[in-house]
Short mmCIF file of C-alpha atoms (C1' of nucleotides) in Angstrom, two decimals:
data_model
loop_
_atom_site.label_atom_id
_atom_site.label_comp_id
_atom_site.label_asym_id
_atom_site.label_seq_id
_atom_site.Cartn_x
_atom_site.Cartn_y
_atom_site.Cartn_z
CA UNK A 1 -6.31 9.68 -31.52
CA UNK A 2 -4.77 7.72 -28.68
CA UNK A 3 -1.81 5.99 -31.10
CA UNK A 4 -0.40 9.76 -31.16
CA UNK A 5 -0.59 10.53 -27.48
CA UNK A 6 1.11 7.10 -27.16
CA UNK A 7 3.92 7.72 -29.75
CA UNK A 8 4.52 11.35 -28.93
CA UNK A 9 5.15 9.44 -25.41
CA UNK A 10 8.28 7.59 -26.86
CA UNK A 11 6.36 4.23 -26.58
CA UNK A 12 5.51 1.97 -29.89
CA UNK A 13 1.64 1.48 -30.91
CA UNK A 14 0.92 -1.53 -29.50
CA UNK A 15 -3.02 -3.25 -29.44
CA UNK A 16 -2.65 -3.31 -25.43
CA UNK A 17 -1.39 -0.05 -24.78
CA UNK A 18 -4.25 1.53 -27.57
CA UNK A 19 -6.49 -0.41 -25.58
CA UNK A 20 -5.92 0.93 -22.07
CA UNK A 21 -5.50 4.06 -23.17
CA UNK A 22 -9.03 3.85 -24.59
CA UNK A 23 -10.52 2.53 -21.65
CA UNK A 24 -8.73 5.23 -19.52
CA UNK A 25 -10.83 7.86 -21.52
CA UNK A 26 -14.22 6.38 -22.12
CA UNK A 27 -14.54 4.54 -19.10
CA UNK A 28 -16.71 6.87 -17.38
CA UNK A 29 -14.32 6.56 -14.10
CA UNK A 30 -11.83 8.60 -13.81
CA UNK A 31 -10.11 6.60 -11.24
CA UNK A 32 -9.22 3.01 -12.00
CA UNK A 33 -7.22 0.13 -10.63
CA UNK A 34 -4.95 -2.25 -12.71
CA UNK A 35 -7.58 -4.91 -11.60
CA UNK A 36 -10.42 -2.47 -13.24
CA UNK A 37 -8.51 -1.87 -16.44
CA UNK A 38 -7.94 -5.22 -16.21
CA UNK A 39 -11.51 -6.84 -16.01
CA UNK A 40 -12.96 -4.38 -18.60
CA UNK A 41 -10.64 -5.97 -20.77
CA UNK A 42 -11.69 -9.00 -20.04
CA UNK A 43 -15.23 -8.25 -20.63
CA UNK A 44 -14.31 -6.75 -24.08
CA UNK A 45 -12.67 -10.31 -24.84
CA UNK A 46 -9.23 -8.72 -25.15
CA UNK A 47 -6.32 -11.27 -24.12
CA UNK A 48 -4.37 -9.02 -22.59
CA UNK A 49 -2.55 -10.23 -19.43
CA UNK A 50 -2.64 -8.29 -15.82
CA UNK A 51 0.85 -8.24 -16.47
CA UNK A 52 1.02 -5.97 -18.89
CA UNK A 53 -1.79 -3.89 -17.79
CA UNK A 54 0.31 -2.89 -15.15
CA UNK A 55 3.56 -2.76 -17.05
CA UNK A 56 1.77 -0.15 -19.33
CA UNK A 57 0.16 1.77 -16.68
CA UNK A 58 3.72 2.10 -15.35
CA UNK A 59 4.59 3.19 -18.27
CA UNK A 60 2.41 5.93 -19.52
CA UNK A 61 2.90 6.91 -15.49
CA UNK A 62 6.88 7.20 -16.45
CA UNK A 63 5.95 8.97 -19.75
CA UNK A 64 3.25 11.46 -18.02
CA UNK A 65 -0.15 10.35 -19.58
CA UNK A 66 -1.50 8.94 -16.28
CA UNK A 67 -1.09 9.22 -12.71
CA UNK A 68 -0.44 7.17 -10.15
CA UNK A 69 -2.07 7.56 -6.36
CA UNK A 70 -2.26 5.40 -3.12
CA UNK A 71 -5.39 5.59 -1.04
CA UNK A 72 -5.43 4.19 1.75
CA UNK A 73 -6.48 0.37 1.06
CA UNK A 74 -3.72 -0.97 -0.77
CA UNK A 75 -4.98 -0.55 -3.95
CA UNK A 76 -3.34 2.38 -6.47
CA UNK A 77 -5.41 3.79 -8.77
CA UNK A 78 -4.91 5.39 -11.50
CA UNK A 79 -6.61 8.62 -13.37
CA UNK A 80 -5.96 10.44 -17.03
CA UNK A 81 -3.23 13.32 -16.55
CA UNK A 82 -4.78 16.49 -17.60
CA UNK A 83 -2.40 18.62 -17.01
CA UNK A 84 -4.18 20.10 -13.70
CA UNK A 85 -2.97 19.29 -10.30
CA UNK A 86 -6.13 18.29 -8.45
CA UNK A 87 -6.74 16.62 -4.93
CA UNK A 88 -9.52 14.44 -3.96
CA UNK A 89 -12.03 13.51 -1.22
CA UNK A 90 -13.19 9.77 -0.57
CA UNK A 91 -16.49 8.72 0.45
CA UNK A 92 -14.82 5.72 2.22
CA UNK A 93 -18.33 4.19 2.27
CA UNK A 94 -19.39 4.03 -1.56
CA UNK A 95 -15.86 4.95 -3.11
CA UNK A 96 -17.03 8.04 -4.98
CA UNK A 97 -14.43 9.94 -5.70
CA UNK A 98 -14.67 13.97 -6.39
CA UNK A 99 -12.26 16.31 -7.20
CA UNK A 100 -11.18 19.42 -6.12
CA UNK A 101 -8.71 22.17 -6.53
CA UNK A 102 -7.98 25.01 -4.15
CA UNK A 103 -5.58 27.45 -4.71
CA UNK A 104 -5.53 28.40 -0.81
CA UNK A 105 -4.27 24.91 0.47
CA UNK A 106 -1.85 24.78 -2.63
CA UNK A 107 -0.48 28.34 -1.66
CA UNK A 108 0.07 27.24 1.98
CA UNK A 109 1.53 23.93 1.07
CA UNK A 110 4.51 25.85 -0.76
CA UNK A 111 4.82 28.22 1.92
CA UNK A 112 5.51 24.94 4.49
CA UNK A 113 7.33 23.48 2.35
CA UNK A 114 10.28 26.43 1.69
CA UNK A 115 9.60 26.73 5.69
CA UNK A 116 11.61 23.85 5.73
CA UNK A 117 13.32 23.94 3.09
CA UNK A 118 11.98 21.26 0.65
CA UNK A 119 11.52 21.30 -2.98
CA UNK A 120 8.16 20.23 -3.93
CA UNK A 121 8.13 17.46 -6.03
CA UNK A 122 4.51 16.57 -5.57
CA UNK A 123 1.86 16.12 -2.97
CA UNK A 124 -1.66 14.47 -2.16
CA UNK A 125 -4.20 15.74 -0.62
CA UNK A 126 -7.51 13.34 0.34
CA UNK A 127 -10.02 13.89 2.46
CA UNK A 128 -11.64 10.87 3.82
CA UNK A 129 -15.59 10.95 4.51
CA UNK A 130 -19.09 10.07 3.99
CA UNK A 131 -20.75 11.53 1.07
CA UNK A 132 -24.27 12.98 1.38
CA UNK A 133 -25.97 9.70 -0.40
CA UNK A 134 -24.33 7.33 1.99
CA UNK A 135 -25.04 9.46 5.00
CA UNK A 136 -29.02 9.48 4.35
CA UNK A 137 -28.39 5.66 4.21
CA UNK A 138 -26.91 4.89 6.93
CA UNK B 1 4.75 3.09 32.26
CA UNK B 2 3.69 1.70 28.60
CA UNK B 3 1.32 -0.99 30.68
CA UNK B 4 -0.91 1.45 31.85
CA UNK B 5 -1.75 2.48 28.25
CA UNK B 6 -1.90 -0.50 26.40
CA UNK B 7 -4.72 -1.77 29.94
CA UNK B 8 -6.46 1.04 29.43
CA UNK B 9 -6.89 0.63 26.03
CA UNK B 10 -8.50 -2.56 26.95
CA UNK B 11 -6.16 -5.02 25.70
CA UNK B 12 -4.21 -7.17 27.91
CA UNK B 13 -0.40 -6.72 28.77
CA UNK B 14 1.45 -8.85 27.57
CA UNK B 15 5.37 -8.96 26.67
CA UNK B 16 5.41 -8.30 22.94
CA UNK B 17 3.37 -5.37 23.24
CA UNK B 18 5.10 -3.22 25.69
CA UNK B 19 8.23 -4.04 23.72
CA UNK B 20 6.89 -3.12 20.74
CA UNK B 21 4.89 0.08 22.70
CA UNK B 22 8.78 0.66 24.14
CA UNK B 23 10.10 0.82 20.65
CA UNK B 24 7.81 3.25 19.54
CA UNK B 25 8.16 5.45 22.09
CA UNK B 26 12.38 5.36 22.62
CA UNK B 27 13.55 4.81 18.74
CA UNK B 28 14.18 8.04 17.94
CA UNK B 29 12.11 8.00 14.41
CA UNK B 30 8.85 8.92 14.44
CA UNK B 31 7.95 6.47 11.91
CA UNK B 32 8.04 2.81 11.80
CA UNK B 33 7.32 -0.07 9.73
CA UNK B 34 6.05 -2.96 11.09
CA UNK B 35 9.34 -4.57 9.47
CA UNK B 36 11.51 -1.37 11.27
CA UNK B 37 9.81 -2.89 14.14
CA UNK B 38 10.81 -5.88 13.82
CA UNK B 39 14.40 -5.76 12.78
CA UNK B 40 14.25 -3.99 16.23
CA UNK B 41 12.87 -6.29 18.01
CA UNK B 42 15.34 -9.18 16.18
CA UNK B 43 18.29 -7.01 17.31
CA UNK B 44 16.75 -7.09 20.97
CA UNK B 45 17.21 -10.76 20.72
CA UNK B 46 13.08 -10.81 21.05
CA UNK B 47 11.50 -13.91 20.20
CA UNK B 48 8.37 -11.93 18.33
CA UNK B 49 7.00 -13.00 14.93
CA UNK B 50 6.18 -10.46 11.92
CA UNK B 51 2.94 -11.50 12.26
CA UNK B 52 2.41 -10.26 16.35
CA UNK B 53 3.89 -7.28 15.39
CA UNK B 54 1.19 -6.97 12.77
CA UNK B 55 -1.59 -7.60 15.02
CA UNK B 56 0.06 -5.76 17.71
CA UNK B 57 -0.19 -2.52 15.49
CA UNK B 58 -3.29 -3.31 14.14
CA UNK B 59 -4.73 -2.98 17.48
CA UNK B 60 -3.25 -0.37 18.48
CA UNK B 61 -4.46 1.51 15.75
CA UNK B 62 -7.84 0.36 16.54
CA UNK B 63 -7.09 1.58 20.21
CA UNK B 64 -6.36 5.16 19.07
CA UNK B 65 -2.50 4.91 20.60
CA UNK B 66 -1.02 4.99 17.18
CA UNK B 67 -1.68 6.21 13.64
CA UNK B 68 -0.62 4.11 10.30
CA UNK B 69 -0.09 5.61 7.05
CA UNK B 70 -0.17 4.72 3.60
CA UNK B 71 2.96 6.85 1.88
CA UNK B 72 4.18 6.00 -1.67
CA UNK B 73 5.98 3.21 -1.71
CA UNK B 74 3.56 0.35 -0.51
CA UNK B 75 4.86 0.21 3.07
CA UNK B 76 2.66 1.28 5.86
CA UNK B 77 4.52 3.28 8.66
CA UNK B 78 2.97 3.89 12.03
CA UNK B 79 3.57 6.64 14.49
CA UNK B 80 2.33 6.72 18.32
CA UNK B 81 -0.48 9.28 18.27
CA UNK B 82 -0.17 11.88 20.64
CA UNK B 83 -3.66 13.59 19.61
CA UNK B 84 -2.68 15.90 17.66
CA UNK B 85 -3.64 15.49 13.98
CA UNK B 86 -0.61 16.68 11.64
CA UNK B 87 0.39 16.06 8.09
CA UNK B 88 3.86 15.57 6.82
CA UNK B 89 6.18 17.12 4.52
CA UNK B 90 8.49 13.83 3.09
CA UNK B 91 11.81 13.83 1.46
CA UNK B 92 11.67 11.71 -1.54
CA UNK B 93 15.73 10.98 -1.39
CA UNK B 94 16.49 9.99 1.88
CA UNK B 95 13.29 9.32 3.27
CA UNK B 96 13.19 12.29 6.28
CA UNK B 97 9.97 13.40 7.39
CA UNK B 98 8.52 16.28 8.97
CA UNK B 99 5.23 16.81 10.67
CA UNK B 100 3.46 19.77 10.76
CA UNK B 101 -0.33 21.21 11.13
CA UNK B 102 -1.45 24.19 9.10
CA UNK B 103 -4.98 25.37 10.79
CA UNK B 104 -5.78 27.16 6.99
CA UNK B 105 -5.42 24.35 5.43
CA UNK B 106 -7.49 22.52 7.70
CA UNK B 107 -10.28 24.64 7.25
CA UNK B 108 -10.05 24.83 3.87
CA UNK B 109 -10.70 21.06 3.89
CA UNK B 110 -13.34 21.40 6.48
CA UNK B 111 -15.52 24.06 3.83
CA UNK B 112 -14.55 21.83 0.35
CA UNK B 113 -15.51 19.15 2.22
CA UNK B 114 -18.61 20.93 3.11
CA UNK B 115 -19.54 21.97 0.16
CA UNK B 116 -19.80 18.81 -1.59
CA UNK B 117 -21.68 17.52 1.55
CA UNK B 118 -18.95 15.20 2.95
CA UNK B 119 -19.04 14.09 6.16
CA UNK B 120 -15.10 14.32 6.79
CA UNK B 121 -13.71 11.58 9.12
CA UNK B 122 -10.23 11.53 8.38
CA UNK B 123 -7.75 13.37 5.95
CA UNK B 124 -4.16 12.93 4.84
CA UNK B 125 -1.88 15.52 2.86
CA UNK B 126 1.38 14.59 2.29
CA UNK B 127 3.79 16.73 0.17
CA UNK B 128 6.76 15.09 -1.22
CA UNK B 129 9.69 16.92 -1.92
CA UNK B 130 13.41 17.06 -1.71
CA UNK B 131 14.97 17.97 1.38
CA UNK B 132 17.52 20.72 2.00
CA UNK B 133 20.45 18.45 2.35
CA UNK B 134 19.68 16.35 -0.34
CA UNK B 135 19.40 19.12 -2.78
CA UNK B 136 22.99 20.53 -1.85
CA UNK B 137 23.95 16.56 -2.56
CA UNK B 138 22.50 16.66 -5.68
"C1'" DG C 1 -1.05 -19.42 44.58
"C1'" DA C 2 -3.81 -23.10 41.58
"C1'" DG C 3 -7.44 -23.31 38.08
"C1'" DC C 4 -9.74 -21.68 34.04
"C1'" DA C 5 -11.62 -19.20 30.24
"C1'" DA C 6 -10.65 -15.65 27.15
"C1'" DG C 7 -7.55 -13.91 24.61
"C1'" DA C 8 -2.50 -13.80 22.68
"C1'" DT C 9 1.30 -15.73 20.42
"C1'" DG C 10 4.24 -18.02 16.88
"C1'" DC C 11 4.71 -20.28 12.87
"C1'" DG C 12 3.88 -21.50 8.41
"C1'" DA C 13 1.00 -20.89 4.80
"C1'" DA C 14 -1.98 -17.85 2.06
"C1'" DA C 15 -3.53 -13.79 -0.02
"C1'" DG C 16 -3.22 -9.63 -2.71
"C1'" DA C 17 -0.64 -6.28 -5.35
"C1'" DT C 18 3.01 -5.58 -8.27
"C1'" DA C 19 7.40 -6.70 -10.62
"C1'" DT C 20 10.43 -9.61 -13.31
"C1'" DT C 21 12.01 -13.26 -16.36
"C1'" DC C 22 11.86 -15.52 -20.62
"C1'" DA C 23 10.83 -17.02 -25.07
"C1'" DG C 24 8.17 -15.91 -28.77
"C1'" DT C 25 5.93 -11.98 -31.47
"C1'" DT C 26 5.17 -7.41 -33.23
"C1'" DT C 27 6.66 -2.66 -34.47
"C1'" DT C 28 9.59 0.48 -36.19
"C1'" DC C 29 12.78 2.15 -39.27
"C1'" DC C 30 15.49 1.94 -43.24
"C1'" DG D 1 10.91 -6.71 -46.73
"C1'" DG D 2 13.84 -7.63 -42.92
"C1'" DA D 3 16.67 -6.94 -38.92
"C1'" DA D 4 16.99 -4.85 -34.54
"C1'" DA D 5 14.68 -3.19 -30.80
"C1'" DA D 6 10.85 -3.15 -28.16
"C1'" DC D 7 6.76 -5.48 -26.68
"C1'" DT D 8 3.80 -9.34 -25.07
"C1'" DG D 9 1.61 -13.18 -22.19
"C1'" DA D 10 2.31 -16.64 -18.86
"C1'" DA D 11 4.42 -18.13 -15.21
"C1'" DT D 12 7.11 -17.02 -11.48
"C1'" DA D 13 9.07 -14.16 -7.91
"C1'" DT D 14 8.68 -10.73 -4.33
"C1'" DC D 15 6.93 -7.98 -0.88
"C1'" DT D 16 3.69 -6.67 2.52
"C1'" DT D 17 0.09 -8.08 5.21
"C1'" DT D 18 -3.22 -11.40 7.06
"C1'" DC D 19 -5.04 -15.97 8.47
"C1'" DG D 20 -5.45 -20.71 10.67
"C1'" DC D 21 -4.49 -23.17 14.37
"C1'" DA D 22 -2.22 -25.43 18.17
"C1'" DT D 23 -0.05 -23.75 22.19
"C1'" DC D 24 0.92 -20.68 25.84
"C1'" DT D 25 -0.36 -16.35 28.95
"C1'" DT D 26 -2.95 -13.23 31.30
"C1'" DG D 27 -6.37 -11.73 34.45
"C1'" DC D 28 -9.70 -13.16 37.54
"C1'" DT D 29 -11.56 -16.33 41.02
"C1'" DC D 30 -11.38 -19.00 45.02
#
DNA sequence: GAGCAAGATGCGAAAGATATTCAGTTTTCC
DNA sequence: GGAAAACTGAATATCTTTCGCATCTTGCTC
């Protein structure tokens, strides 16, 4: 149930936050903008303002639940936090977005990084291209 | 001379952009704003609006002398590009960045990339961390 | 070097994304 | 059931980036 992943998340039950949290995992998408979130609730008749879709995106980013990432555009999305560290490559002509992991490019990122001495915190990784689909198009 | 690379990128010379090709190249960071520009051009006593320096880097981008990027934090930074593809390593507490190119890593990219039938055309891996000195600070 | 067209510039205003304020409402907890 | 704390929507603010447009420059020609 989403009200438990929201209250074991320090955050009170709220309509909104069920909500988004629900569209988050039934979507289909995994990646989503405040503006997506946003319309869908629109188009389920929910008056919930852009303000608070992005105050409780920020929020379950704070408490963990989601993640937050910049491609380039302007736009963050923002994907279900599964746990598993994963990267992504951009089809910068139709947006589709895959995943990947690979523990190779991981490995060598922490080897650069106590190179020079850094901590990890996080990274992102995105490869920018055309996906087969748009390629036969084009 | 900066006016022989900003002609032969086909754009004409004009003041603003050999300043703001000068700044690039004698500022001692790597990477700039457009607003890091332009306090810099400000404290020149230049008479250049935000918005030239905007176009200014815009075309330059489009003119392959310099590369912008998208970090966290909803700024865009530019750096001259000297034609070597790199990535960078940032320091989430004071902001310090290092460059550096990992060929495994690259081809790792090159065969996920591959393997889902991308086309790549661009990439960008940054890996935020904490730096050396700011982890003794902390 | 004057003349001209194409292209640049500066400024203010606009756009787009996100954050904040505020007053009213809802949840939680006891 | 009620008070305190947290949440909400709307409007507003902010920040970065872009646009519109009148004016000025540059690069080329003669």
């Amino acid at each position: 149930m989403e009200s438990q992943q929201i209250k074991q998340a320090g955050l009170k039950v709220t309509a909104p936050r069920v909500k988004i949290l629900k569209i988050l995992e039934n979507c289909g998408k995994r990646h989503l903008s405040a503006e997506d979130v946003y319309k869908e609730l629109l188009s389920q008749q929910e008056e919930i303002g852009l303000a608070t879709v992005y105050r409780v995106l920020t929020q379950f980013e704070s408490a963990g639940l989601v993640c937050r990432r910049h491609f380039e555009g302007g736009q963050s999305v923002f994907e279900l936090n599964h746990g598993d560290h994963h990267d992504h490559l951009v089809c910068i002509k139709c947006g589709k977005i895959v995943e990947f992991v690979d523990s190779t490019i991981e490995n060598r990122q922490a080897r650069i990084a106590s190179e020079h001495n850094f901590r990890i915190e996080d990274h992102s990784l995105v490869v920018y291209g055309i996906c087969s689909e748009c390629q036969k198009k084009a």
